Amino acid sequence: MKRKTSDTISIIVFLLPALILFFGILVAPIIISGYYSVFDWQFPFDKTFCGFQNYKKLFTTEWYPLWKGVKNVFLLAGLSLVIQLPLSLGLALMLGRGIKGERFFLSVNFLPVLISTVVIGLLWRRMYDADAGVINPLLRSVGIIGEENIQWLAANGDHLLMACIVPMLWQYVGYHMLLMYAGVKSVAPELREAAMIDGATTWQVDRFVVIPSMKQVLKVSVIFSVTGSLKSYDLVSILAGDRTYAAAVPSTVLMNTKSVGLYGMSSASAVVIIVLCFAAAVLINALFRERD
Amino acid sequence: MANDNKLGAPEGYTIKKSGPALRIISTILLIVWSIINLYPLFWMIMLSLKNNEQVNLTHKFGLPAGWPNKWHWENYTNPELHLERIVTYFKNSVIVTVLAIAIALVAAMMASYALMRFNWRASGAFNKMFMLGITVPVQVSLVPLLITTSELGITGSRISLIIPYAAFALSMAILISNGFMTNIPKELDEAAYIDGCSRYGVFFRIILPLMTPAISTIGIYSFLQCWNELIIATTLVTSEEMRTLPIGIRNLVGTNKVDYGLIGAGITIATIPMIIVYILMSRKIQESFIAGAVKG
């Protein structure tokens, strides 16, 4: 098929704004970060080439706890998969069946997604407060903890990581619930009815009819949830601070090294984050394709 | 029950309707989860109405001691709350977010048009490339942005936030835009060409007017990304008057470690406008979000 030159020009004109943004802000910085990451560079001094020393330092010293951070975000991603997403799916299935107050429940459950993460962080900070907070009294009233006053956010304490993970999991349940709800609703009612005529129970309809046909949405949710975990920052930073060890994530290491001018180390952390995100996305895509 | 069902179904089959027990259990679970979602907000508003003495006397449900006679509304009028600053942060966030969404929207629709409506060999590859962008985290552009903007002398200006926000919202916007554009029949384009429209004419006269439903969907997804953005804003914005809401509030509260009621009032004021918008538009917001999930 022969194309007119004017068409080629049109294609370029229409693609240009997107390409400029994409290459200028996403692609070029990936390459530049890769380049910076092999330099020993303390801003504003000059940079000197150091090979993979930055990566080595990040993975072996506790001062820059990237390895700890990677382990923490793997835990977070794992918990997202076994707690956050099943919870979202359960809510979506219940709401998708059509239940009284469907609209109200959808609205309320989506609300935390719209509230600024900073506000949620500051709020949970107060709620966790050992003396004036609400988490300790609540847990005590249902008998989960005894008389002790747990210092949830004590710097590098045993509870710090879990205290950060809980609101992280909680905030985005509504996001995934609404995505999955869309998937549930897009299942043709005839399919549902046919299964019910065949004698399927509600649970069987969900398991064998609804869930298999929402594979696309589930894949999107899994990718967003896992990559979101790998690059998480906001709540950890507010609840535990950027210099935390116990609750370190790769992004806190990145921000911490950046704030003291260690741009080489910071860029190396960025490279690690993007490698993790890409690897996760490719892996998840492959797993979903295999199930076809 | 079983007999009733048999009437409408073919011989030998029964329809099992979800029983009342399941319905009740579902409703209870949904109510519990709703309470878990609403309670922190309730607690936040209560916190904003307490003085320090009441904060330290922990009350199980978060109500201030001595309520309902001792609501400390003066937390909201306390000059140390710096209401005028919160208003500035809010304004900055609105400007940055709206402009970033607008740029992403225009760039995405133009790109979709080039990808979906022209026959060219590399369109699939370009589309895949843009889709890869969805998983690129903002962290990766942080140091390069910092260096580049300081060389240009624009670090912390509005444009230094708007352009990156637009770029990071772009991939998702293209994905959604593609979904909407496939639903516009190509026959419309053909008819317009016969009437003498150019490629550009078709885009402006046929495609854009029919893409209006995509605007709210792209808008809501981009909004969620831009409005809360903390990493780039913290790094680039240094001046008080350019702070966006997340860093502004964080800073304001961070400097005030003594008066808890004021902290509560600060974060409540930062949240209320969002909640009002959501209450007014929750249906539209959810429908737009759902449209994105189905089309994407």
Coordinates of C-alpha atoms in Angstrom, one line a residue:
Chain A
M1 CA 0.0 0.0 0.0
K2 CA 1.4 3.3 -1.0
R3 CA 1.0 6.2 1.3
K4 CA 0.9 9.9 0.5
T5 CA 3.7 12.1 1.8
S6 CA 1.0 14.4 3.4
D7 CA -0.1 11.4 5.5
T8 CA 3.4 10.9 6.8
I9 CA 3.6 14.6 7.8
S10 CA 0.2 14.3 9.5
I11 CA 1.4 11.3 11.5
I12 CA 4.4 13.2 12.7
V13 CA 2.5 16.3 13.5
F14 CA -0.1 14.3 15.6
L15 CA 2.5 12.2 17.4
L16 CA 4.9 15.0 18.1
P17 CA 3.6 16.4 21.4
A18 CA 3.3 12.9 22.9
L19 CA 6.8 11.9 21.6
I20 CA 8.4 15.1 23.0
L21 CA 6.9 14.5 26.5
F22 CA 7.6 10.8 26.4
F23 CA 11.2 11.0 25.3
G24 CA 12.0 14.2 27.2
I25 CA 10.6 13.2 30.6
L26 CA 10.5 9.4 30.6
V27 CA 13.0 7.9 28.1
A28 CA 15.9 10.4 28.3
P29 CA 15.9 10.5 32.2
I30 CA 16.1 6.6 32.2
I31 CA 19.2 6.8 30.1
I32 CA 20.6 9.8 32.0
S33 CA 20.0 8.1 35.4
G34 CA 21.8 5.0 34.2
Y35 CA 24.7 7.2 33.2
Y36 CA 24.8 9.1 36.5
S37 CA 24.5 5.9 38.5
V38 CA 28.1 4.8 37.6
F39 CA 29.6 8.0 39.0
D40 CA 30.8 8.9 42.5
W41 CA 29.1 12.2 42.7
Q42 CA 28.5 14.4 45.7
F43 CA 26.7 17.5 44.4
P44 CA 27.9 20.3 43.9
F45 CA 31.4 18.7 43.5
D46 CA 32.5 17.1 40.3
K47 CA 31.6 13.5 39.4
T48 CA 34.2 10.7 38.9
F49 CA 33.6 7.4 37.3
C50 CA 33.3 4.6 39.8
G51 CA 31.9 1.6 37.9
F52 CA 29.3 -0.3 39.9
Q53 CA 30.5 0.9 43.3
N54 CA 27.2 2.8 44.0
Y55 CA 25.2 -0.4 43.4
K56 CA 27.6 -2.3 45.6
K57 CA 27.3 0.2 48.4
L58 CA 23.5 0.3 48.1
F59 CA 23.2 -3.5 48.4
T60 CA 25.8 -4.1 51.1
T61 CA 25.9 -1.2 53.6
E62 CA 23.3 -0.5 56.2
W63 CA 23.8 3.2 55.8
Y64 CA 22.0 3.0 52.5
P65 CA 19.5 0.2 53.1
L66 CA 18.5 -0.5 49.6
W67 CA 18.6 -4.3 50.1
K68 CA 16.4 -3.9 53.1
G69 CA 14.1 -1.7 51.0
V70 CA 13.8 -4.3 48.3
K71 CA 12.9 -7.0 50.8
N72 CA 10.3 -4.6 52.4
V73 CA 8.6 -3.8 49.1
F74 CA 8.5 -7.5 48.1
L75 CA 6.7 -8.1 51.4
L76 CA 4.4 -5.2 50.6
A77 CA 3.7 -6.5 47.1
G78 CA 3.1 -10.0 48.5
L79 CA 0.7 -8.7 51.0
S80 CA -1.1 -6.7 48.4
L81 CA -1.6 -9.9 46.4
V82 CA -2.9 -12.0 49.3
I83 CA -4.8 -9.3 51.3
Q84 CA -5.5 -6.2 49.3
L85 CA -6.6 -7.6 45.9
P86 CA -8.7 -10.5 47.3
L87 CA -10.5 -8.0 49.6
S88 CA -11.1 -5.7 46.6
L89 CA -12.3 -8.7 44.5
G90 CA -14.6 -9.8 47.3
L91 CA -16.1 -6.3 47.6
A92 CA -16.5 -6.0 43.9
L93 CA -18.2 -9.4 43.6
M94 CA -20.6 -8.6 46.4
L95 CA -21.5 -5.2 44.9
G96 CA -21.6 -6.5 41.4
R97 CA -24.4 -9.0 42.3
G98 CA -26.6 -6.0 43.0
I99 CA -27.1 -5.3 46.6
K100 CA -29.1 -2.7 48.5
G101 CA -27.1 0.4 48.9
E102 CA -24.7 -0.5 46.1
R103 CA -24.1 3.1 45.1
F104 CA -23.5 4.2 48.7
F105 CA -21.0 1.4 49.4
L106 CA -19.1 2.1 46.1
S107 CA -18.8 5.8 47.0
V108 CA -17.7 5.3 50.6
N109 CA -15.1 2.6 49.6
F110 CA -13.6 4.8 46.9
L111 CA -13.3 7.8 49.2
P112 CA -9.8 7.0 50.6
V113 CA -8.4 7.0 47.1
L114 CA -9.4 10.6 46.6
I115 CA -8.0 11.8 49.9
S116 CA -4.5 13.1 49.7
T117 CA -1.9 10.5 50.7
V118 CA -0.2 13.2 52.8
V119 CA -3.4 13.8 54.7
I120 CA -3.9 10.1 55.2
G121 CA -0.3 9.7 56.4
L122 CA -0.6 12.6 58.9
L123 CA -3.9 11.3 60.1
W124 CA -2.6 7.8 60.7
R125 CA 0.4 9.3 62.4
R126 CA -2.0 10.7 65.0
M127 CA -4.1 7.6 65.2
Y128 CA -1.0 5.5 65.8
D129 CA 0.2 7.8 68.6
A130 CA 0.8 5.5 71.6
D131 CA -0.7 7.9 74.2
A132 CA -3.2 10.1 72.3
G133 CA -4.0 7.9 69.4
V134 CA -6.9 5.5 68.7
I135 CA -5.2 2.3 67.4
N136 CA -4.0 1.1 70.8
P137 CA -7.4 1.6 72.5
L138 CA -9.2 0.0 69.6
L139 CA -7.1 -3.1 69.5
R140 CA -7.3 -3.3 73.3
S141 CA -11.1 -3.1 73.2
V142 CA -11.3 -6.1 70.9
G143 CA -8.7 -8.0 72.9
I144 CA -6.0 -8.1 70.3
I145 CA -3.4 -6.5 72.6
G146 CA -3.2 -6.4 76.3
E147 CA -2.6 -3.5 78.7
E148 CA 0.7 -2.5 77.0
N149 CA 1.0 0.7 75.1
I150 CA 2.6 -0.1 71.8
Q151 CA 4.8 2.5 70.2
W152 CA 3.8 1.7 66.7
L153 CA 5.9 4.4 65.0
A154 CA 9.0 4.2 67.3
A155 CA 12.0 4.8 65.0
N156 CA 13.3 1.5 63.8
G157 CA 11.0 -0.4 66.1
D158 CA 9.6 -3.8 65.5
H159 CA 6.2 -2.6 64.6
L160 CA 7.2 0.2 62.2
L161 CA 7.1 -1.7 59.0
M162 CA 3.7 -3.2 59.6
A163 CA 2.4 0.1 60.8
C164 CA 3.4 1.6 57.5
I165 CA 2.0 -1.3 55.4
V166 CA -1.5 -1.4 56.9
P167 CA -2.6 2.1 55.7
M168 CA -0.8 1.4 52.4
L169 CA -2.9 -1.7 51.8
W170 CA -6.1 0.0 53.0
Q171 CA -5.9 3.2 50.9
Y172 CA -6.0 1.5 47.5
V173 CA -8.6 -1.2 48.2
G174 CA -11.2 1.2 46.9
Y175 CA -9.2 1.8 43.7
H176 CA -9.0 -1.9 42.9
M177 CA -12.5 -2.5 44.0
L178 CA -13.8 0.0 41.5
L179 CA -11.6 -1.4 38.7
M180 CA -12.9 -5.0 39.4
Y181 CA -16.4 -3.8 39.9
A182 CA -16.2 -2.5 36.3
G183 CA -15.0 -6.0 35.3
V184 CA -17.8 -7.7 37.1
K185 CA -20.4 -5.4 35.6
S186 CA -19.1 -6.0 32.1
V187 CA -20.0 -9.8 32.3
A188 CA -23.0 -10.3 30.1
P189 CA -26.1 -11.1 32.3
E190 CA -27.0 -13.9 29.9
L191 CA -23.8 -15.7 30.9
R192 CA -24.7 -15.4 34.6
E193 CA -28.3 -16.6 33.9
A194 CA -27.1 -19.5 31.8
A195 CA -24.9 -20.7 34.6
M196 CA -27.6 -20.3 37.2
I197 CA -30.0 -22.3 35.0
D198 CA -27.4 -25.0 34.9
G199 CA -27.7 -25.1 38.7
A200 CA -24.6 -23.2 39.7
T201 CA -24.5 -21.6 43.1
T202 CA -23.7 -17.9 43.6
W203 CA -20.2 -18.9 44.5
Q204 CA -19.8 -21.1 41.5
V205 CA -21.1 -18.4 39.2
D206 CA -18.5 -16.0 40.6
R207 CA -15.7 -18.6 40.5
F208 CA -16.3 -20.1 37.0
V209 CA -18.1 -17.4 35.1
V210 CA -17.4 -14.0 36.4
I211 CA -13.8 -14.2 37.5
P212 CA -12.5 -15.9 34.3
S213 CA -14.1 -13.2 32.2
M214 CA -12.5 -10.3 34.1
K215 CA -9.0 -11.5 33.4
Q216 CA -8.0 -8.3 31.7
V217 CA -9.1 -6.1 34.7
L218 CA -7.4 -8.5 37.1
K219 CA -4.2 -8.3 35.2
V220 CA -4.3 -4.5 35.3
S221 CA -5.0 -4.6 39.1
V222 CA -2.2 -7.0 39.7
I223 CA 0.3 -4.9 37.7
F224 CA -0.8 -1.6 39.4
S225 CA -0.8 -3.1 42.8
V226 CA 2.7 -4.7 42.5
T227 CA 4.4 -1.9 40.7
G228 CA 2.7 0.5 43.1
S229 CA 4.2 -1.4 46.0
L230 CA 7.7 -1.5 44.4
K231 CA 7.8 2.3 43.9
S232 CA 5.9 3.2 47.1
Y233 CA 7.1 6.3 49.0
D234 CA 4.5 8.7 50.3
L235 CA 3.1 6.9 53.3
V236 CA 6.4 5.5 54.4
S237 CA 8.0 8.9 54.2
I238 CA 5.3 10.5 56.4
L239 CA 5.0 7.6 58.9
A240 CA 8.6 6.5 59.2
G241 CA 10.7 9.3 57.6
D242 CA 13.2 9.1 54.7
R243 CA 16.0 8.0 57.0
T244 CA 14.3 4.9 58.3
Y245 CA 16.1 1.5 58.3
A246 CA 13.3 -0.8 59.5
A247 CA 10.7 0.5 57.1
A248 CA 13.1 1.5 54.3
V249 CA 11.8 1.2 50.7
P250 CA 14.0 1.9 47.6
S251 CA 12.3 5.3 47.2
T252 CA 13.3 6.4 50.7
V253 CA 16.9 5.5 50.0
L254 CA 16.6 7.4 46.7
M255 CA 15.2 10.5 48.4
N256 CA 17.6 10.3 51.3
T257 CA 20.7 10.1 49.1
K258 CA 19.3 12.8 46.8
S259 CA 18.7 15.2 49.8
V260 CA 22.3 15.0 50.8
G261 CA 23.5 15.5 47.3
L262 CA 24.7 12.0 46.6
Y263 CA 23.3 12.1 43.0
G264 CA 25.2 9.0 41.8
M265 CA 23.7 6.8 44.6
S266 CA 20.3 8.4 44.1
S267 CA 20.4 7.6 40.4
A268 CA 21.5 4.0 41.1
S269 CA 18.5 3.6 43.4
A270 CA 16.2 5.0 40.6
V271 CA 17.7 2.4 38.2
V272 CA 17.0 -0.4 40.7
I273 CA 13.4 0.8 41.1
I274 CA 12.7 0.9 37.4
V275 CA 14.3 -2.5 36.8
L276 CA 12.0 -3.9 39.5
C277 CA 8.9 -2.3 38.0
F278 CA 9.7 -3.4 34.5
A279 CA 10.6 -6.9 35.6
A280 CA 7.4 -7.2 37.6
A281 CA 5.2 -5.9 34.7
V282 CA 6.9 -8.3 32.2
L283 CA 6.5 -11.3 34.6
I284 CA 2.9 -10.6 35.4
N285 CA 2.1 -10.1 31.7
A286 CA 3.7 -13.5 30.9
L287 CA 1.9 -15.3 33.7
F288 CA -1.4 -14.0 32.6
R289 CA -0.7 -15.0 29.0
E290 CA 0.3 -18.5 30.0
R291 CA -3.1 -19.0 31.6
D292 CA -4.8 -18.5 28.2
Chain B
M1 CA -38.5 -22.2 46.7
A2 CA -37.1 -25.0 44.7
N3 CA -40.5 -25.7 43.1
D4 CA -40.8 -22.1 42.1
N5 CA -37.5 -22.1 40.3
K6 CA -38.3 -25.3 38.4
L7 CA -41.2 -23.6 36.8
G8 CA -39.1 -21.2 34.7
A9 CA -36.2 -23.6 34.1
P10 CA -35.9 -26.5 31.7
E11 CA -36.8 -29.9 33.0
G12 CA -34.2 -31.2 35.5
Y13 CA -32.5 -27.9 36.2
T14 CA -32.9 -25.6 39.2
I15 CA -32.0 -22.0 39.6
K16 CA -30.4 -21.3 42.9
K17 CA -31.0 -17.7 43.7
S18 CA -28.6 -16.2 46.2
G19 CA -30.3 -16.9 49.5
P20 CA -31.1 -14.2 52.1
A21 CA -28.3 -15.5 54.3
L22 CA -25.7 -14.6 51.7
R23 CA -27.3 -11.2 51.2
I24 CA -27.2 -10.4 54.9
I25 CA -23.6 -11.5 55.3
S26 CA -22.6 -9.5 52.3
T27 CA -24.3 -6.4 53.6
I28 CA -22.7 -6.8 57.0
L29 CA -19.3 -7.2 55.5
L30 CA -19.8 -4.1 53.4
I31 CA -21.0 -2.1 56.3
V32 CA -18.0 -3.1 58.4
W33 CA -15.6 -2.1 55.5
S34 CA -17.5 1.2 55.1
I35 CA -17.0 2.0 58.8
I36 CA -13.3 1.2 58.4
N37 CA -13.2 3.7 55.5
L38 CA -15.2 6.4 57.2
Y39 CA -13.9 6.2 60.7
P40 CA -10.5 7.9 60.1
L41 CA -12.3 10.8 58.6
F42 CA -14.6 11.1 61.5
W43 CA -11.6 10.8 63.8
M44 CA -9.8 13.6 61.9
I45 CA -12.8 16.0 62.2
M46 CA -13.0 15.2 65.9
L47 CA -9.3 15.8 66.3
S48 CA -9.7 19.2 64.7
L49 CA -12.2 20.2 67.4
K50 CA -10.1 19.3 70.4
N51 CA -7.6 21.1 72.5
N52 CA -4.4 19.4 73.7
E53 CA -5.9 18.5 77.0
Q54 CA -8.7 16.6 75.3
V55 CA -6.4 15.0 72.8
N56 CA -4.3 13.5 75.6
L57 CA -7.3 12.2 77.4
T58 CA -7.8 9.4 75.0
H59 CA -11.4 8.6 74.3
K60 CA -12.4 5.4 72.7
F61 CA -14.4 6.8 69.8
G62 CA -12.5 10.0 69.3
L63 CA -15.1 12.3 70.7
P64 CA -13.7 15.3 72.6
A65 CA -14.0 15.1 76.4
G66 CA -17.0 17.1 77.6
W67 CA -18.8 16.9 74.3
P68 CA -21.1 18.2 73.0
N69 CA -20.4 21.4 74.9
K70 CA -16.7 21.6 74.3
W71 CA -16.1 21.7 70.6
H72 CA -13.0 23.8 70.0
W73 CA -14.1 25.6 66.8
E74 CA -11.5 28.2 67.5
N75 CA -8.9 25.8 66.0
Y76 CA -10.2 26.8 62.6
T77 CA -9.9 30.6 63.3
N78 CA -6.5 30.3 65.0
P79 CA -4.0 32.5 63.1
E80 CA -1.3 29.9 63.6
L81 CA -3.3 27.6 61.3
H82 CA -2.1 29.9 58.4
L83 CA -5.3 29.5 56.5
E84 CA -4.1 31.9 53.8
R85 CA -1.2 29.5 53.1
I86 CA -3.5 26.5 52.7
V87 CA -5.5 28.6 50.2
T88 CA -2.3 29.3 48.3
Y89 CA -1.3 25.6 48.3
F90 CA -4.7 24.7 47.1
K91 CA -4.6 27.2 44.3
N92 CA -1.1 26.0 43.2
S93 CA -2.3 22.4 43.2
V94 CA -5.4 23.2 41.1
I95 CA -3.3 25.2 38.5
V96 CA -0.6 22.6 38.2
T97 CA -3.1 19.7 38.1
V98 CA -5.5 21.3 35.6
L99 CA -2.8 22.4 33.2
A100 CA -1.0 19.0 33.4
I101 CA -4.2 17.2 32.6
A102 CA -5.0 19.5 29.8
I103 CA -1.6 19.0 28.2
A104 CA -1.8 15.2 28.6
L105 CA -5.3 15.2 27.2
V106 CA -4.4 17.1 24.0
A107 CA -1.2 15.1 23.5
A108 CA -2.9 11.8 24.1
M109 CA -5.8 12.4 21.7
M110 CA -3.5 13.6 19.0
A111 CA -1.3 10.5 19.5
S112 CA -4.3 8.2 19.5
Y113 CA -5.5 9.7 16.2
A114 CA -2.1 9.1 14.7
L115 CA -2.0 5.5 16.1
M116 CA -5.5 4.4 15.4
R117 CA -6.6 6.3 12.2
F118 CA -3.6 6.1 10.0
N119 CA -2.3 2.9 8.3
W120 CA 1.4 2.7 9.0
R121 CA 3.7 -0.1 9.8
A122 CA 5.2 1.1 13.1
S123 CA 2.0 2.2 14.7
G124 CA 1.8 -1.0 16.8
A125 CA 5.4 -0.6 18.0
F126 CA 4.8 3.0 19.0
N127 CA 1.6 2.0 20.8
K128 CA 3.5 -0.7 22.7
M129 CA 6.2 1.8 23.6
F130 CA 3.7 4.3 25.0
M131 CA 2.1 1.4 27.0
L132 CA 5.4 0.6 28.6
G133 CA 5.4 4.1 30.0
I134 CA 2.5 3.2 32.3
T135 CA 5.0 1.3 34.6
V136 CA 7.7 3.9 34.5
P137 CA 7.9 5.4 38.0
V138 CA 8.4 9.1 38.5
Q139 CA 11.5 8.4 40.6
V140 CA 13.6 7.7 37.5
S141 CA 13.3 11.3 36.2
L142 CA 14.0 12.9 39.6
V143 CA 17.8 13.7 39.5
P144 CA 17.8 14.4 35.7
L145 CA 14.9 16.8 36.3
L146 CA 16.6 18.5 39.1
I147 CA 19.8 19.0 37.1
T148 CA 18.0 20.1 33.9
T149 CA 15.6 22.5 35.6
S150 CA 18.4 24.1 37.6
E151 CA 20.5 24.6 34.5
L152 CA 17.4 26.3 32.9
G153 CA 16.8 28.2 36.1
I154 CA 13.2 27.1 36.4
T155 CA 13.5 24.7 39.4
G156 CA 10.3 25.0 41.4
S157 CA 8.4 27.0 38.9
R158 CA 4.9 25.8 37.9
I159 CA 6.1 24.7 34.5
S160 CA 8.8 22.5 36.1
L161 CA 5.9 20.5 37.7
I162 CA 3.3 20.7 35.0
I163 CA 5.5 19.2 32.2
P164 CA 6.6 16.1 34.2
Y165 CA 3.1 15.5 35.5
A166 CA 1.7 15.7 32.0
A167 CA 4.4 13.3 30.8
F168 CA 3.7 10.7 33.5
A169 CA 0.0 10.9 33.0
L170 CA 0.4 10.6 29.2
S171 CA 0.7 6.8 28.8
M172 CA -2.5 6.1 30.7
A173 CA -4.2 8.9 28.8
I174 CA -3.2 7.3 25.5
L175 CA -4.5 3.9 26.6
I176 CA -7.9 5.3 27.5
S177 CA -8.0 7.5 24.5
N178 CA -7.4 4.6 22.2
G179 CA -10.2 2.7 23.8
F180 CA -12.7 5.5 23.2
M181 CA -11.4 6.2 19.7
T182 CA -12.0 2.6 18.5
N183 CA -15.6 3.1 19.3
I184 CA -15.9 6.0 16.8
P185 CA -16.9 4.4 13.5
K186 CA -14.3 4.9 10.7
E187 CA -17.2 5.4 8.3
L188 CA -17.5 8.9 9.7
D189 CA -13.9 9.7 8.8
E190 CA -14.5 8.3 5.3
A191 CA -17.6 10.4 4.8
A192 CA -15.8 13.5 5.8
Y193 CA -12.9 12.8 3.4
I194 CA -15.4 12.5 0.6
D195 CA -16.9 15.8 1.6
G196 CA -13.4 17.2 1.2
C197 CA -12.1 17.3 4.8
S198 CA -8.4 17.0 5.3
R199 CA -6.8 14.7 8.0
Y200 CA -6.7 17.8 10.3
G201 CA -10.3 18.7 9.5
V202 CA -11.4 15.2 10.5
F203 CA -9.6 15.4 13.8
F204 CA -11.0 18.7 14.7
R205 CA -14.5 18.4 13.3
I206 CA -15.3 14.6 13.7
I207 CA -13.0 13.0 16.3
L208 CA -12.6 15.7 18.9
P209 CA -16.3 16.4 19.3
L210 CA -17.0 12.7 19.7
M211 CA -14.2 12.3 22.2
T212 CA -15.8 14.4 24.9
P213 CA -16.8 11.4 27.0
A214 CA -13.1 10.4 27.1
I215 CA -12.2 13.8 28.8
S216 CA -13.7 13.0 32.1
T217 CA -12.2 9.5 32.2
I218 CA -8.7 10.6 31.3
G219 CA -9.3 13.5 33.7
I220 CA -10.0 11.4 36.7
Y221 CA -7.1 9.0 36.2
S222 CA -4.7 11.8 35.6
F223 CA -6.1 13.7 38.5
L224 CA -5.4 10.8 40.9
Q225 CA -1.8 10.8 39.7
C226 CA -1.1 14.5 39.8
W227 CA -3.0 15.8 42.8
N228 CA -1.2 13.6 45.3
E229 CA 2.2 13.7 43.7
L230 CA 4.9 14.2 46.4
I231 CA 8.3 13.0 45.1
I232 CA 8.8 15.5 42.3
A233 CA 7.1 18.4 44.2
T234 CA 9.2 17.9 47.3
T235 CA 12.4 17.8 45.3
L236 CA 11.8 20.7 42.9
V237 CA 9.7 23.2 44.9
T238 CA 11.6 25.2 47.4
S239 CA 9.7 28.5 47.7
E240 CA 6.8 28.8 50.0
E241 CA 4.5 30.4 47.5
M242 CA 4.9 27.7 44.9
R243 CA 4.1 24.7 47.2
T244 CA 1.4 22.4 46.2
L245 CA -1.1 21.0 48.7
P246 CA 0.7 17.8 49.6
I247 CA 4.1 19.4 50.4
G248 CA 2.5 22.5 51.8
I249 CA 0.4 20.6 54.3
R250 CA 3.2 18.3 55.2
N251 CA 5.4 21.3 55.9
L252 CA 2.8 23.2 57.8
V253 CA 2.0 20.3 60.0
G254 CA 5.7 19.3 60.3
T255 CA 6.5 22.7 61.8
N256 CA 3.7 22.4 64.3
K257 CA 4.5 19.5 66.7
V258 CA 2.7 20.9 69.7
D259 CA -0.9 21.7 69.0
Y260 CA -2.7 18.5 67.8
G261 CA -6.0 20.2 67.3
L262 CA -4.4 22.6 64.9
I263 CA -2.9 19.7 62.9
G264 CA -6.4 18.2 62.7
A265 CA -7.9 21.5 61.6
G266 CA -5.2 21.9 58.9
I267 CA -5.6 18.5 57.4
T268 CA -9.4 18.8 57.6
I269 CA -9.4 22.0 55.7
A270 CA -7.1 20.5 53.1
T271 CA -9.6 17.6 52.7
I272 CA -13.0 19.2 52.8
P273 CA -13.0 20.7 49.3
M274 CA -12.2 17.3 47.8
I275 CA -15.0 15.6 49.8
I276 CA -17.5 18.2 48.7
V277 CA -16.6 17.8 45.1
Y278 CA -16.8 14.0 45.5
I279 CA -20.2 14.2 47.2
L280 CA -21.5 16.4 44.3
M281 CA -20.0 14.3 41.6
S282 CA -19.4 10.8 43.0
R283 CA -21.6 9.2 40.3
K284 CA -19.9 11.0 37.5
I285 CA -16.4 10.3 39.0
Q286 CA -17.2 6.6 39.4
E287 CA -18.7 6.2 36.0
S288 CA -15.7 7.9 34.4
F289 CA -13.3 5.6 36.3
I290 CA -15.3 2.5 35.4
A291 CA -15.3 3.6 31.7
G292 CA -11.5 3.7 31.8
A293 CA -11.3 0.2 33.4
V294 CA -13.6 -1.3 30.7
K295 CA -12.0 0.5 27.7
G296 CA -8.4 0.3 28.8

